[in-house]
Coordinates of C-alpha atoms and ligand atoms in Angstrom, one line a residue:
Chain A
M19 CA 23.2 24.7 20.8
T20 CA 20.1 26.2 22.2
F21 CA 16.6 26.1 20.9
S22 CA 13.5 28.4 21.4
P23 CA 12.3 28.5 25.0
A24 CA 9.2 26.5 24.0
L25 CA 11.3 23.7 22.5
E26 CA 13.7 23.7 25.4
Q27 CA 10.8 23.2 27.7
R28 CA 9.5 20.4 25.5
F29 CA 12.8 18.6 25.6
E30 CA 13.1 18.9 29.3
K31 CA 9.7 17.2 29.7
M32 CA 10.5 14.7 27.0
L33 CA 13.7 13.4 28.7
K34 CA 11.7 12.7 31.8
A35 CA 8.9 10.9 30.0
Y36 CA 10.9 7.7 29.4
P37 CA 12.0 5.3 32.1
E38 CA 15.1 6.1 34.1
G39 CA 18.2 5.8 32.0
K40 CA 16.2 5.3 28.7
T41 CA 16.8 8.8 27.3
R42 CA 17.9 7.2 24.0
S43 CA 14.1 7.0 23.4
A44 CA 14.1 10.8 22.9
V45 CA 16.4 10.7 19.9
V46 CA 13.8 10.6 17.0
P47 CA 11.3 13.0 18.5
M48 CA 14.1 15.4 19.4
L49 CA 15.5 15.3 15.9
I50 CA 12.2 16.0 14.3
Y51 CA 11.2 18.8 16.6
A52 CA 14.6 20.4 16.4
Q53 CA 14.8 20.1 12.6
D54 CA 11.8 22.5 12.4
E55 CA 14.0 25.1 14.0
T56 CA 17.3 24.4 12.4
G57 CA 15.9 23.7 9.0
A58 CA 17.8 20.4 8.6
V59 CA 19.6 17.7 10.5
T60 CA 23.0 19.2 10.6
E61 CA 26.2 17.7 12.1
E62 CA 25.9 20.1 14.9
L63 CA 22.4 19.0 15.6
I64 CA 23.4 15.3 15.6
Q65 CA 26.1 16.0 18.2
E66 CA 23.7 18.1 20.3
V67 CA 21.0 15.4 20.3
A68 CA 23.7 12.7 21.1
K69 CA 24.8 14.8 24.0
R70 CA 21.4 15.5 25.4
C71 CA 20.2 11.9 25.1
G72 CA 23.5 10.5 26.4
V73 CA 24.2 8.3 23.3
S74 CA 27.0 8.2 20.8
R75 CA 27.0 10.4 17.7
L76 CA 26.7 7.3 15.5
Q77 CA 23.5 6.2 17.3
V78 CA 21.9 9.4 16.3
D79 CA 23.4 9.5 12.8
E80 CA 22.1 6.0 12.0
V81 CA 18.5 6.9 12.5
V82 CA 18.6 10.0 10.3
G83 CA 18.9 8.0 7.1
Y84 CA 16.1 5.7 8.2
Y85 CA 13.2 8.1 8.7
S86 CA 11.9 9.8 5.6
M87 CA 10.9 13.0 7.4
L88 CA 14.4 13.7 8.7
H89 CA 16.5 15.5 6.1
R90 CA 20.1 16.6 6.1
K91 CA 19.6 19.4 3.6
P92 CA 17.2 22.2 4.1
Q93 CA 13.9 22.1 2.2
G94 CA 12.0 25.0 0.9
K95 CA 10.3 27.4 3.3
Y96 CA 7.1 25.7 2.2
H97 CA 7.5 22.0 1.7
V98 CA 4.6 20.8 -0.5
Q99 CA 3.9 17.1 -0.3
I100 CA 1.4 15.5 -2.6
C101 CA 0.1 11.9 -2.0
T102 CA -0.1 9.7 -5.1
N103 CA -0.9 6.5 -3.2
I104 CA -3.8 4.4 -4.1
S105 CA -6.8 6.3 -2.8
C106 CA -5.4 9.6 -4.0
M107 CA -4.3 8.1 -7.3
L108 CA -7.9 7.0 -8.0
V109 CA -9.2 10.5 -7.7
G110 CA -6.5 12.5 -9.5
G111 CA -3.5 12.6 -7.1
T112 CA -1.0 11.8 -9.8
E113 CA -2.2 14.5 -12.1
L114 CA -2.2 16.9 -9.2
Y115 CA 1.4 16.1 -8.5
E116 CA 2.3 16.5 -12.1
H117 CA 0.4 19.8 -12.3
C118 CA 2.3 21.1 -9.3
S119 CA 5.6 19.9 -10.6
K120 CA 5.0 21.8 -13.8
K121 CA 3.7 24.9 -12.1
L122 CA 6.7 25.1 -9.8
G123 CA 9.2 23.9 -12.3
I124 CA 10.7 21.5 -9.9
G125 CA 10.6 17.7 -9.4
H126 CA 10.5 15.2 -6.6
K127 CA 12.5 16.4 -3.6
Q128 CA 13.7 19.5 -5.4
T129 CA 13.6 23.1 -4.2
E130 CA 12.9 26.3 -6.1
P131 CA 16.1 28.4 -6.6
T132 CA 14.4 31.1 -4.4
G133 CA 14.1 28.6 -1.6
L134 CA 10.4 29.3 -1.2
F135 CA 8.9 26.0 -2.3
S136 CA 10.1 22.4 -2.4
L137 CA 8.1 19.5 -3.7
E138 CA 7.8 15.9 -2.7
E139 CA 5.6 13.0 -4.0
V140 CA 4.7 11.1 -0.9
E141 CA 3.0 7.9 0.3
C142 CA -0.3 7.8 2.1
M143 CA -0.7 10.7 4.5
G144 CA -3.7 9.2 6.3
A145 CA -6.4 11.3 4.6
C146 CA -7.6 8.8 2.0
S147 CA -11.3 9.4 2.4
W148 CA -10.7 13.1 1.6
A149 CA -8.4 12.6 -1.3
P150 CA -6.4 13.9 -3.0
T151 CA -4.3 15.0 -0.1
V152 CA -1.7 17.7 0.0
T153 CA 0.3 18.9 3.0
V154 CA 2.3 22.1 3.2
N155 CA 4.7 21.8 6.1
Y156 CA 2.4 20.3 8.7
D157 CA -0.9 21.7 7.4
Y158 CA -3.3 19.2 5.7
Y159 CA -5.4 20.1 2.7
H160 CA -8.2 17.7 1.6
N161 CA -10.1 17.1 -1.6
V162 CA -7.6 19.3 -3.4
T163 CA -8.2 20.2 -7.1
P164 CA -5.5 21.8 -9.3
E165 CA -7.4 25.1 -9.0
M166 CA -7.3 25.0 -5.3
L167 CA -3.6 24.1 -5.3
D168 CA -2.9 27.0 -7.7
Q169 CA -4.7 29.4 -5.3
L170 CA -2.8 28.0 -2.3
L171 CA 0.6 28.5 -3.9
E172 CA -0.4 31.9 -5.1
D173 CA -1.5 33.0 -1.7
I174 CA 1.7 31.8 -0.1
R175 CA 3.7 33.6 -2.8
K176 CA 1.8 36.8 -2.2
A177 CA 2.3 36.6 1.6
N178 CA 6.0 36.2 1.0
R179 CA 6.6 39.0 -1.5
Chain B
M18 CA -8.4 26.0 3.7
T19 CA -6.3 24.7 6.5
P20 CA -8.5 22.3 8.4
T21 CA -9.5 23.6 11.7
I22 CA -9.8 21.2 14.6
G23 CA -13.3 20.0 15.2
K24 CA -14.8 20.4 11.8
L25 CA -16.1 17.1 10.5
Y26 CA -14.4 15.9 7.3
N27 CA -17.5 14.2 6.0
E28 CA -21.2 14.2 7.0
P29 CA -22.2 11.4 9.3
H30 CA -24.8 9.0 7.9
P31 CA -28.0 8.1 9.7
D32 CA -27.4 4.4 9.2
E33 CA -24.2 4.4 11.2
T34 CA -24.0 2.8 14.7
R35 CA -22.0 5.4 16.6
V36 CA -20.6 3.7 19.6
L37 CA -17.1 5.1 19.5
T38 CA -17.9 8.1 17.4
W39 CA -21.1 9.3 19.1
R40 CA -19.5 12.5 20.3
F41 CA -18.1 13.4 16.9
G42 CA -19.5 16.7 15.7
K43 CA -20.6 17.9 19.1
P44 CA -19.3 21.4 19.9
N45 CA -15.8 21.1 21.6
S46 CA -16.1 17.3 21.8
W47 CA -12.4 17.2 22.4
K48 CA -12.4 19.4 25.5
I49 CA -12.4 17.8 28.9
D50 CA -15.4 19.8 30.2
T51 CA -17.7 18.5 27.5
Y52 CA -16.2 15.0 28.0
L53 CA -16.9 15.2 31.7
A54 CA -20.4 16.5 31.1
D55 CA -21.0 13.4 28.9
G56 CA -20.1 11.1 31.7
G57 CA -16.4 11.0 30.8
Y58 CA -13.9 9.6 33.2
Q59 CA -16.6 7.7 35.1
T60 CA -15.8 4.5 33.3
I61 CA -12.3 4.4 34.8
M62 CA -13.8 4.9 38.2
K63 CA -16.0 1.9 37.5
A64 CA -13.0 0.0 36.2
L65 CA -11.0 0.8 39.4
Q66 CA -13.8 -1.0 41.3
M67 CA -13.2 -4.1 39.2
T68 CA -10.4 -6.6 39.5
Q69 CA -7.9 -6.9 36.7
E70 CA -9.3 -10.3 35.8
Q71 CA -12.9 -8.9 35.6
I72 CA -11.7 -6.2 33.2
I73 CA -9.9 -8.7 31.0
E74 CA -13.0 -11.0 31.0
E75 CA -15.2 -8.2 30.0
V76 CA -13.0 -7.4 27.1
K77 CA -13.0 -11.1 26.1
T78 CA -16.8 -11.1 26.3
S79 CA -17.0 -8.1 24.0
G80 CA -15.5 -10.1 21.1
L81 CA -13.2 -7.1 20.4
R82 CA -10.5 -7.8 17.9
G83 CA -7.5 -5.6 17.2
R84 CA -8.3 -2.7 14.8
G85 CA -4.8 -2.2 13.7
G86 CA -4.6 -4.8 11.1
A87 CA -4.1 -8.3 12.3
G88 CA -7.4 -8.7 14.1
F89 CA -6.1 -10.6 17.1
P90 CA -8.6 -11.1 19.9
T91 CA -7.9 -8.2 22.3
G92 CA -9.0 -9.9 25.5
L93 CA -6.7 -12.8 24.8
K94 CA -3.8 -10.4 24.1
W95 CA -4.5 -8.7 27.4
S96 CA -4.4 -12.0 29.2
F97 CA -0.9 -12.7 27.9
V98 CA 0.8 -9.9 29.7
P99 CA 2.5 -11.3 32.8
R100 CA 1.0 -9.1 35.4
S101 CA 2.9 -10.8 38.3
S102 CA 6.2 -9.9 36.7
P103 CA 8.3 -7.7 39.0
K104 CA 9.2 -5.5 36.0
P105 CA 7.3 -2.3 35.2
K106 CA 4.6 -2.8 32.6
Y107 CA 3.9 -0.4 29.7
I108 CA 0.9 0.5 27.6
V109 CA 1.8 1.4 24.0
C110 CA -0.8 2.8 21.7
N111 CA -0.2 2.5 18.0
A112 CA -1.2 5.7 16.2
D113 CA 1.2 5.2 13.3
E114 CA -1.8 4.9 10.9
S115 CA 0.1 4.5 7.6
E116 CA -1.6 1.7 5.8
P117 CA -2.8 3.2 2.5
G118 CA -6.6 3.7 2.7
T119 CA -6.7 4.2 6.4
C120 CA -7.6 7.5 8.1
K121 CA -9.7 6.7 11.2
D122 CA -7.3 6.8 14.2
R123 CA -6.7 10.5 13.5
L124 CA -10.4 11.2 13.9
L125 CA -10.6 9.3 17.2
I126 CA -7.7 11.4 18.5
E127 CA -9.1 14.7 17.0
F128 CA -12.7 14.4 18.1
D129 CA -12.5 12.3 21.3
P130 CA -9.0 12.3 22.7
H131 CA -10.2 11.9 26.2
Q132 CA -12.0 8.7 25.3
L133 CA -8.6 7.3 24.1
I134 CA -6.9 8.5 27.3
E135 CA -9.6 6.9 29.4
G136 CA -9.2 3.7 27.4
L137 CA -5.4 3.7 28.1
M138 CA -6.1 4.3 31.8
I139 CA -8.4 1.2 31.9
A140 CA -5.8 -0.8 30.2
G141 CA -3.2 0.6 32.6
H142 CA -5.3 -0.5 35.6
A143 CA -5.9 -4.0 34.1
M144 CA -2.2 -4.5 33.4
G145 CA -0.9 -2.9 36.6
S146 CA 0.9 -0.2 34.5
Q147 CA 1.6 3.4 35.2
H148 CA 2.7 4.7 31.9
A149 CA 1.2 4.8 28.4
Y150 CA 3.1 6.0 25.3
V151 CA 1.1 7.0 22.2
Y152 CA 3.3 6.6 19.1
I153 CA 1.9 9.0 16.5
R154 CA 3.2 9.2 13.0
G155 CA 5.3 12.3 12.5
E156 CA 3.1 13.7 9.7
Y157 CA 0.2 14.1 12.3
R158 CA 2.0 16.9 14.1
F159 CA -1.3 18.8 14.5
L160 CA -2.7 15.7 16.3
I161 CA 0.3 15.4 18.5
E162 CA -0.2 18.9 19.7
H163 CA -3.9 18.3 20.0
L164 CA -3.4 15.2 22.1
N165 CA -0.8 16.9 24.2
G166 CA -3.4 19.6 24.9
A167 CA -5.9 17.0 26.0
I168 CA -3.3 15.3 28.2
D169 CA -2.5 18.6 29.9
E170 CA -6.2 19.2 30.5
A171 CA -6.5 15.7 32.1
Y172 CA -3.6 16.5 34.4
A173 CA -5.0 19.8 35.3
A174 CA -8.4 18.2 36.1
G175 CA -6.7 15.6 38.3
V176 CA -7.7 12.6 36.1
L177 CA -4.1 11.9 35.2
G178 CA -1.1 11.9 37.5
E179 CA -0.4 10.5 41.0
N180 CA -3.1 9.0 43.2
I181 CA -5.9 10.0 40.8
R182 CA -9.0 11.3 42.7
G183 CA -7.7 9.7 45.8
T184 CA -8.1 6.2 44.4
G185 CA -4.4 5.3 44.8
F186 CA -4.2 4.8 41.0
T187 CA -1.4 6.5 39.3
F188 CA -1.2 6.9 35.6
H189 CA 0.7 9.0 33.0
V190 CA 0.2 9.4 29.3
H191 CA 3.0 10.5 26.9
T192 CA 3.0 11.2 23.2
H193 CA 5.9 10.1 21.0
S194 CA 6.4 11.4 17.5
G195 CA 7.5 9.1 14.6
A196 CA 9.4 10.5 11.7
G197 CA 8.0 8.9 8.6
A198 CA 8.3 5.2 8.3
Y199 CA 5.4 2.8 7.5
E200 CA 7.4 -0.1 9.0
C201 CA 7.2 1.6 12.4
G202 CA 3.5 0.6 12.5
E203 CA 4.6 -3.0 12.9
E204 CA 4.5 -3.6 16.6
T205 CA 8.1 -4.7 17.2
A206 CA 9.6 -2.1 14.8
L207 CA 7.5 0.5 16.6
L208 CA 9.0 -0.6 19.9
D209 CA 12.6 -0.3 18.5
S210 CA 11.6 3.1 17.2
L211 CA 10.2 4.1 20.6
E212 CA 13.6 3.1 22.1
G213 CA 15.3 5.6 19.7
K214 CA 16.5 3.1 17.1
R215 CA 15.9 2.5 13.4
G216 CA 12.4 0.9 13.2
V217 CA 13.3 -2.7 12.2
P218 CA 11.3 -5.7 13.4
R219 CA 12.3 -7.9 16.3
M220 CA 12.5 -11.7 16.4
K221 CA 9.3 -13.2 18.0
P222 CA 9.1 -14.8 20.5
P223 CA 9.5 -13.2 22.9
F224 CA 6.3 -11.3 22.1
P225 CA 5.9 -7.7 23.2
A226 CA 3.5 -8.9 25.9
V227 CA 6.4 -10.5 27.7
A228 CA 9.4 -8.4 26.5
G229 CA 8.2 -5.3 24.7
A230 CA 9.2 -1.7 25.4
W231 CA 12.6 -1.6 27.2
A232 CA 12.4 -5.4 27.6
C233 CA 9.4 -5.0 29.9
P234 CA 5.9 -6.5 29.6
T235 CA 4.0 -4.3 27.2
L236 CA 0.5 -4.1 26.0
L237 CA 0.3 -2.7 22.5
N238 CA -2.9 -1.9 20.7
N239 CA -4.3 0.3 18.1
V240 CA -6.1 3.7 18.8
E241 CA -9.5 2.3 17.9
T242 CA -9.0 -0.8 20.0
F243 CA -8.1 1.2 23.1
S244 CA -11.0 3.7 22.4
A245 CA -13.4 0.7 22.2
V246 CA -12.5 -0.3 25.7
V247 CA -14.4 2.6 27.2
P248 CA -17.9 1.6 25.9
I249 CA -17.1 -2.0 26.7
I250 CA -16.4 -1.4 30.3
R251 CA -19.1 1.3 30.6
D252 CA -22.0 -0.7 29.0
G253 CA -20.6 -4.2 29.4
G254 CA -18.8 -6.5 27.0
A255 CA -22.1 -8.3 26.0
K256 CA -23.6 -5.0 24.8
F257 CA -20.6 -4.3 22.6
L258 CA -20.6 -7.8 21.2
S259 CA -24.3 -7.5 20.3
Y260 CA -23.6 -4.7 17.9
G261 CA -21.6 -7.1 15.7
V262 CA -21.6 -10.8 15.0
P263 CA -20.5 -13.5 17.5
K264 CA -16.8 -13.8 16.5
S265 CA -16.5 -10.1 15.5
G266 CA -17.9 -8.1 18.2
G267 CA -18.9 -4.4 18.0
T268 CA -18.6 -1.8 15.4
R269 CA -15.7 -0.7 13.2
L270 CA -14.7 2.6 11.7
L271 CA -14.6 2.1 8.0
C272 CA -12.6 4.5 5.9
V273 CA -14.1 4.4 2.4
S274 CA -12.2 6.0 -0.4
G275 CA -11.8 5.9 -4.1
H276 CA -14.7 5.8 -6.5
V277 CA -17.7 6.3 -4.3
N278 CA -20.1 9.3 -4.1
K279 CA -19.7 9.8 -0.4
P280 CA -16.2 8.9 0.7
G281 CA -15.6 9.2 4.4
V282 CA -15.1 7.5 7.7
Y283 CA -18.2 5.8 9.0
E284 CA -18.8 3.6 12.1
V285 CA -20.8 0.5 11.2
P286 CA -21.6 -2.8 12.9
L287 CA -19.3 -5.7 12.1
G288 CA -21.0 -8.1 9.8
M289 CA -22.7 -5.4 7.7
D290 CA -23.3 -6.4 4.1
T291 CA -20.6 -5.0 1.8
M292 CA -22.8 -3.8 -1.0
T293 CA -25.4 -2.4 1.4
F294 CA -22.5 -0.3 2.8
I295 CA -21.1 0.8 -0.6
N296 CA -24.5 1.5 -2.1
G297 CA -26.0 3.0 1.0
I298 CA -23.7 4.9 3.4
A299 CA -20.9 5.3 0.9
G300 CA -23.4 6.7 -1.7
G301 CA -22.8 4.2 -4.4
V302 CA -20.0 3.7 -6.9
K303 CA -19.0 6.7 -8.8
G304 CA -18.1 6.9 -12.5
G305 CA -19.2 3.5 -13.6
K306 CA -19.9 0.0 -12.5
L307 CA -18.1 -1.6 -9.5
K308 CA -14.9 -3.4 -10.5
A309 CA -13.0 -4.2 -7.3
V310 CA -12.7 -3.4 -3.7
V311 CA -9.7 -3.4 -1.3
P312 CA -11.5 -4.4 1.9
G313 CA -9.1 -3.2 4.6
G314 CA -6.0 -1.3 3.5
S315 CA -3.8 -1.8 0.5
S316 CA -2.1 -4.9 2.0
C317 CA -5.4 -6.9 1.8
P318 CA -6.0 -9.2 -1.2
I319 CA -8.3 -7.3 -3.6
L320 CA -11.9 -8.5 -4.1
T321 CA -13.7 -8.6 -7.4
A322 CA -17.2 -7.1 -7.7
D323 CA -18.6 -10.6 -7.7
E324 CA -16.9 -11.5 -4.5
C325 CA -18.4 -8.5 -2.8
Q326 CA -22.0 -9.7 -3.4
N327 CA -23.6 -11.0 -0.2
L328 CA -20.4 -10.6 1.8
P329 CA -20.8 -9.7 5.4
M330 CA -18.0 -7.4 6.6
D331 CA -16.7 -9.3 9.6
Y332 CA -13.3 -10.8 10.2
D333 CA -14.3 -14.5 9.5
S334 CA -16.4 -13.9 6.4
V335 CA -13.8 -11.8 4.7
A336 CA -11.1 -14.3 5.7
K337 CA -13.2 -17.1 4.2
I338 CA -13.0 -15.5 0.8
G339 CA -9.3 -15.1 1.2
S340 CA -8.9 -11.5 2.3
M341 CA -8.9 -9.5 5.5
M342 CA -10.7 -6.7 7.3
G343 CA -7.2 -5.3 8.0
S344 CA -7.1 -1.7 9.2
G345 CA -10.6 -0.7 7.9
G346 CA -9.4 1.1 4.8
M347 CA -11.8 0.2 2.0
V348 CA -10.8 1.4 -1.4
V349 CA -13.5 1.1 -4.1
M350 CA -12.6 1.0 -7.8
N351 CA -14.9 1.4 -10.8
E352 CA -14.8 -0.4 -14.1
H353 CA -12.4 2.2 -15.7
T354 CA -9.7 1.5 -13.1
D355 CA -6.4 0.3 -14.6
M356 CA -5.4 -2.7 -12.6
V357 CA -1.8 -2.7 -13.9
A358 CA -1.5 0.8 -12.6
V359 CA -3.0 -0.2 -9.3
A360 CA -0.6 -3.2 -8.9
L361 CA 2.4 -1.0 -9.7
R362 CA 1.4 1.8 -7.3
I363 CA 0.8 -0.7 -4.4
I364 CA 4.1 -2.4 -4.9
K365 CA 6.0 0.9 -5.2
F366 CA 4.7 1.8 -1.8
Y367 CA 5.8 -1.5 -0.1
Q368 CA 9.2 -1.4 -1.9
H369 CA 9.7 2.2 -0.7
E370 CA 8.7 1.2 2.9
S371 CA 10.5 -2.1 3.2
C372 CA 12.9 -1.5 6.0
G373 CA 15.7 -3.5 4.4
W374 CA 16.2 -5.7 7.4
C375 CA 15.5 -9.0 5.7
I376 CA 16.4 -10.1 2.2
P377 CA 13.2 -11.7 1.0
C378 CA 11.3 -8.5 1.6
R379 CA 14.0 -6.1 0.5
E380 CA 14.8 -7.9 -2.7
G381 CA 11.3 -9.3 -3.3
T382 CA 9.6 -6.0 -3.3
T383 CA 12.4 -4.5 -5.4
W384 CA 12.1 -7.1 -8.1
L385 CA 8.3 -7.0 -8.0
K386 CA 8.5 -3.3 -8.6
K387 CA 10.9 -3.6 -11.4
S388 CA 8.8 -6.2 -13.1
L389 CA 5.6 -4.3 -12.7
Q390 CA 7.2 -1.1 -13.9
R391 CA 8.5 -2.7 -17.0
Y392 CA 5.1 -4.3 -17.6
A393 CA 3.3 -1.0 -17.1
D394 CA 5.7 0.7 -19.4
G395 CA 4.8 -1.7 -22.2
G396 CA 7.9 -3.9 -22.0
G397 CA 6.3 -6.9 -20.5
S398 CA 5.2 -10.3 -21.8
E399 CA 2.6 -12.8 -20.6
A400 CA 5.3 -14.9 -19.0
D401 CA 6.0 -11.9 -16.7
I402 CA 2.6 -12.4 -15.1
D403 CA 3.6 -15.9 -13.9
I404 CA 7.0 -14.7 -12.8
I405 CA 5.4 -11.9 -10.7
H406 CA 3.0 -14.4 -9.2
E407 CA 5.7 -16.9 -8.4
L408 CA 8.0 -14.3 -6.9
A409 CA 5.3 -12.9 -4.7
K410 CA 4.2 -16.4 -3.6
N411 CA 7.8 -17.1 -2.6
M412 CA 7.8 -14.1 -0.3
L413 CA 4.7 -15.2 1.6
G414 CA 5.6 -16.2 5.2
R415 CA 9.3 -16.0 4.5
T416 CA 9.9 -12.4 5.6
F417 CA 10.9 -11.3 9.1
C418 CA 7.7 -9.3 9.6
A419 CA 4.4 -9.1 7.8
L420 CA 5.4 -6.3 5.5
G421 CA 6.5 -8.9 3.0
D422 CA 3.1 -10.5 3.1
A423 CA 1.5 -7.1 2.9
A424 CA 3.3 -6.6 -0.5
A425 CA 2.8 -10.1 -1.8
M426 CA -0.9 -10.6 -1.0
P427 CA -2.4 -7.8 -3.0
T428 CA 0.0 -8.5 -5.9
I429 CA -0.9 -12.1 -6.1
S430 CA -4.6 -11.3 -6.0
L431 CA -4.3 -8.7 -8.7
V432 CA -2.3 -10.8 -11.2
T433 CA -4.6 -13.8 -10.7
K434 CA -8.0 -12.2 -10.4
F435 CA -7.3 -9.7 -13.2
R436 CA -5.0 -11.9 -15.3
S437 CA -7.1 -11.3 -18.5
E438 CA -6.8 -7.6 -18.1
F439 CA -3.0 -7.9 -17.6
I440 CA -2.9 -9.9 -20.9
E441 CA -5.1 -7.3 -22.7
Y442 CA -2.8 -4.6 -21.5
L443 CA 0.0 -6.0 -23.6
K444 CA -2.0 -5.3 -26.8
K445 CA -2.6 -1.6 -26.1
P446 CA -0.5 1.0 -27.8
R447 CA 2.1 2.4 -25.4
A448 CA 0.7 6.0 -25.4
V449 CA -2.5 4.7 -23.9
H450 CA -0.6 3.0 -21.1
Q451 CA 1.1 6.2 -20.3
H452 CA -2.1 8.1 -20.1
E453 CA -4.0 5.5 -18.1
L454 CA -1.1 5.1 -15.8
V455 CA -1.7 8.5 -14.3
G456 CA -5.1 7.5 -12.9
I457 CA -8.7 8.0 -13.5
H458 CA -10.9 11.0 -13.3
Ligands
LIG522 C1 4.2 -3.4 8.1 C2 3.1 -3.2 9.1 C3 2.6 -2.0 9.4 C4 1.6 -1.8 10.4 N1 1.1 -0.6 10.6 C5 0.2 -0.4 11.6 C6 -0.3 0.9 11.9 O1 0.0 1.9 11.2 N2 -1.2 1.0 12.9 C7 -1.6 -0.1 13.7 O2 -2.4 0.1 14.6 N3 -1.2 -1.3 13.4 C8 -0.3 -1.5 12.4 N4 0.2 -2.8 12.2 C9 -0.2 -3.9 13.0 C10 0.6 -3.9 14.3 O3 1.8 -4.7 14.1 C11 -0.1 -4.6 15.5 O4 -0.7 -5.8 15.1 C12 -1.3 -3.7 16.0 O5 -0.9 -2.4 16.2 C13 -1.8 -4.3 17.3 O6 -2.9 -3.6 17.8 P1 -4.4 -4.2 17.7 O7 -4.3 -5.6 18.3 O8 -5.2 -3.3 18.5 O9 -4.8 -4.3 16.3 C14 1.2 -3.0 11.2 C15 1.7 -4.2 10.9 C16 2.7 -4.4 9.9 C17 3.2 -5.7 9.6
LIG523 S1 -3.7 7.4 -0.2 FE1 -3.4 9.5 -0.2 S2 -3.8 10.1 1.8 FE2 -4.0 7.9 1.9

């Protein structure tokens, strides 16, 4: 498997960042960066990461199930995550999640049939003082109201028409 | 709408004491040229003139205590690392920031990444270490890229690398992405994760100071802790201490959220009066009277409005009334807040994040969640309150790492301090529960 030149460069640097012989350390970061390009942690990716880090296939496989950001199935092109943890809940995070779920017609960890949006109710994203918090892929949105969310989804839909 | 780097998330308040955050809001505060113009990377030069013991003493003098949650005295922790060991030593910075209510480390990385890098360098010199790893939660991808950019700048300017500025000091900083696991904020789980494994906690002792990353002596601190080292060495430990109170030196970044008029992250001296903070800097309680406050992240026992009166916010005062300063995440709740919903949401989080390694935590959080869910759904009875209390008490101190305590402590405080509300809850018609369960406007 090969990745984009930028990612290949990143991996090359990464493998040298850890002490000699400790390339197993690169397993989790490598998986998460690679997943952005492959769309999911596929069997092929697991084997590739195992090869590059010099560990067994199983040593890679066992971490995939542990970390919540690693996923074996592809998500929507735009993965919408809404925090309903305590600070967000107090200022409408739960309603925002329900609003979004209704709007998109999908539930927790589901993907639209078109593959454009997927939705996830998530734990604290580290933006509690500017709640409710939504992220779309890796972009953060703060103090989000249902109207703002509608606009955001609409803009993405338009851009992908 | 996507946040752009460098735009303040909330207005600073004139009553803040900005020791770590004084550069926040200055144009390009995260760039190395502005950092250098503000005297940046001169403190490491000063530190290199000091002995390792002198640096550790200065940190001890400052009264600095860990800002990650446990509040352990930083200077003491630094003195535990066996510097004479023939093994390499490592500096590990905890930027996992996942405790609900906490959102400060990200600002220190966003607005002043070079201050953090300089703090890591000072720690590196003090420990005789050449490498620092900054473990950043995977969700903060924009920050990983941002910090990578600052690190690149530092190498290009010759402040990181081999034989820095001809001093003979060599130091490297690396970022390491997490991938979504609260447990990886626990120091030994973080180290397992850094080594490429599932993030489960390790048996202690040995403590990370002796056998941490790759079984080598390791100094592990929070982002804010390392950042504070720069003003401590620059202006002296005594100066830093003087901002706070004797056993809680310095300032703290408080992340205030929930029902206040001006939620945000503010830097305040330790020992500040809780209500002065809430009514002043945080703009007062929104939507009704004050009901309760989570003082430092959702794992801390909750405080009633009465307990918050005349309460200085320092480690010992908050401990004296049975709670903690924790990670600085203060969640304010007004009188309309449904405490059953709060208890359920908190336990849902800890149940979800329990790593499953030890049984009291894995099973305890699961049963607490089931009991609270049934209670919230209207299927509970008064006896459940005692069962929940008892179950949570039995978890305390019996789990492999502190996640079990983090789940049990808030639960116990909620069912005891708000017991009458829990009992009242049983009388309400079910439809009301359902509505109130989805939060407050
Ligand atoms: C379940 C759990 C999660 C934790 N999460 C974090 C975290 O996200 N960030 C952090 O700095 N410390 C966290 N801690 C505390 C660390 O274990 C450790 O005490 C701290 O990083 C040490 O740094 P300090 O002395 O500078 O506070 C957590 C602890 C536990 C038990
Ligand atoms: S609780 Fe939602 S971002 Fe922290």
